[in-house]
Amino acid sequence: MTGILKGDCGCDSKNQNQHELARYLSESIFNNRPYSDISLEILGQEYYLHRVILCRSPYFKSLLSDQWKDNINVKNKITIGIDDENITSEAVNLALRTLYGDTMT
């Protein structure tokens, strides 16, 4: 309480909590099948993910909207075709991990 009265906003602890949450999301639930509610197949790789996290991206938010619900099969799986040979599975993995808070450090 004294720290708050002196103007201590707790920013360091807030940043630490955010870092811990990002690490947890990236390490514990990214591509973790038991807790996922959607799977994506991209470039032959299947990812077990979470709609709430994917919706951070406008692309996935649109893809998961009711407007495109026909893209999602009965098993909550979406296959995404990528025709650009410059996009690799490593790049897709990195982009998805970034949505989960991975800072690539």
Short mmCIF file of C-alpha atoms in Angstrom, two decimals:
data_model
loop_
_atom_site.label_atom_id
_atom_site.label_comp_id
_atom_site.label_asym_id
_atom_site.label_seq_id
_atom_site.Cartn_x
_atom_site.Cartn_y
_atom_site.Cartn_z
CA MET A 1 0.00 0.00 0.00
CA THR A 2 2.81 2.40 0.81
CA GLY A 3 4.31 1.82 -2.65
CA ILE A 4 1.03 2.83 -4.28
CA LEU A 5 0.85 6.03 -2.25
CA LYS A 6 4.37 6.94 -3.31
CA GLY A 7 3.46 6.58 -6.99
CA ASP A 8 4.76 3.05 -7.49
CA CYS A 9 2.52 1.80 -10.29
CA GLY A 10 3.78 -1.76 -10.05
CA CYS A 11 4.83 -1.62 -13.69
CA ASP A 12 7.70 -4.04 -13.19
CA SER A 13 5.43 -6.69 -11.68
CA LYS A 14 2.82 -6.06 -14.39
CA ASN A 15 5.43 -6.55 -17.12
CA GLN A 16 6.69 -9.68 -15.37
CA ASN A 17 3.16 -11.08 -15.19
CA GLN A 18 2.60 -10.35 -18.87
CA HIS A 19 5.90 -12.01 -19.74
CA GLU A 20 5.00 -15.07 -17.65
CA LEU A 21 1.57 -15.30 -19.31
CA ALA A 22 3.09 -15.03 -22.78
CA ARG A 23 5.64 -17.72 -21.92
CA TYR A 24 2.89 -19.98 -20.55
CA LEU A 25 0.73 -19.51 -23.65
CA SER A 26 3.64 -20.14 -25.98
CA GLU A 27 5.13 -23.10 -24.13
CA SER A 28 2.10 -24.78 -22.59
CA ILE A 29 -0.96 -24.36 -24.77
CA PHE A 30 0.38 -23.58 -28.25
CA ASN A 31 -0.23 -26.66 -30.37
CA ASN A 32 -1.52 -28.60 -27.37
CA ARG A 33 -4.29 -30.91 -28.53
CA PRO A 34 -6.12 -31.59 -25.24
CA TYR A 35 -6.95 -27.92 -24.70
CA SER A 36 -7.47 -26.78 -28.29
CA ASP A 37 -10.85 -25.97 -29.80
CA ILE A 38 -9.76 -25.73 -33.44
CA SER A 39 -7.10 -27.27 -35.64
CA LEU A 40 -5.48 -25.81 -38.70
CA GLU A 41 -3.70 -27.76 -41.40
CA ILE A 42 -1.16 -25.58 -43.14
CA LEU A 43 1.55 -26.83 -45.49
CA GLY A 44 0.98 -30.39 -44.32
CA GLN A 45 1.43 -29.52 -40.65
CA GLU A 46 -1.49 -29.75 -38.23
CA TYR A 47 -1.72 -27.20 -35.42
CA TYR A 48 -4.03 -27.57 -32.42
CA LEU A 49 -4.99 -24.04 -31.46
CA HIS A 50 -7.52 -21.81 -29.73
CA ARG A 51 -10.09 -19.56 -31.39
CA VAL A 52 -9.75 -16.86 -28.73
CA ILE A 53 -6.01 -16.56 -29.44
CA LEU A 54 -6.33 -16.81 -33.23
CA CYS A 55 -8.86 -13.96 -33.24
CA ARG A 56 -6.01 -11.58 -32.32
CA SER A 57 -5.32 -11.73 -36.06
CA PRO A 58 -7.85 -10.00 -38.35
CA TYR A 59 -7.32 -12.80 -40.90
CA PHE A 60 -8.24 -15.55 -38.46
CA LYS A 61 -11.01 -13.47 -36.88
CA SER A 62 -12.63 -13.22 -40.30
CA LEU A 63 -11.95 -16.87 -41.12
CA LEU A 64 -13.57 -18.03 -37.88
CA SER A 65 -16.59 -15.74 -38.17
CA ASP A 66 -20.05 -17.05 -38.99
CA GLN A 67 -19.64 -15.71 -42.51
CA TRP A 68 -17.01 -18.39 -43.23
CA LYS A 69 -18.34 -21.19 -41.02
CA ASP A 70 -18.50 -23.50 -44.05
CA ASN A 71 -14.68 -23.55 -44.01
CA ILE A 72 -14.74 -25.44 -40.71
CA ASN A 73 -15.47 -29.15 -40.92
CA VAL A 74 -17.25 -31.28 -38.33
CA LYS A 75 -13.99 -31.92 -36.47
CA ASN A 76 -13.31 -28.17 -36.09
CA LYS A 77 -10.49 -28.39 -38.60
CA ILE A 78 -9.61 -25.87 -41.29
CA THR A 79 -7.21 -26.60 -44.11
CA ILE A 80 -5.43 -23.48 -45.33
CA GLY A 81 -3.76 -23.66 -48.71
CA ILE A 82 -0.69 -21.53 -49.33
CA ASP A 83 0.49 -21.33 -52.91
CA ASP A 84 3.46 -19.03 -52.28
CA GLU A 85 6.62 -21.15 -52.31
CA ASN A 86 8.42 -18.47 -50.27
CA ILE A 87 6.24 -19.19 -47.23
CA THR A 88 7.68 -22.10 -45.29
CA SER A 89 6.26 -24.20 -42.48
CA GLU A 90 8.85 -22.59 -40.20
CA ALA A 91 7.44 -19.14 -41.06
CA VAL A 92 3.87 -20.32 -40.39
CA ASN A 93 4.95 -21.81 -37.05
CA LEU A 94 6.67 -18.55 -36.11
CA ALA A 95 3.63 -16.46 -37.08
CA LEU A 96 1.27 -18.67 -35.06
CA ARG A 97 3.60 -18.67 -32.04
CA THR A 98 3.66 -14.87 -32.19
CA LEU A 99 -0.13 -14.85 -31.71
CA TYR A 100 0.47 -16.84 -28.53
CA GLY A 101 2.88 -14.22 -27.23
CA ASP A 102 6.18 -15.78 -28.25
CA THR A 103 8.64 -12.92 -28.59
CA MET A 104 11.22 -15.06 -30.39
CA THR A 105 13.85 -14.36 -27.77
#
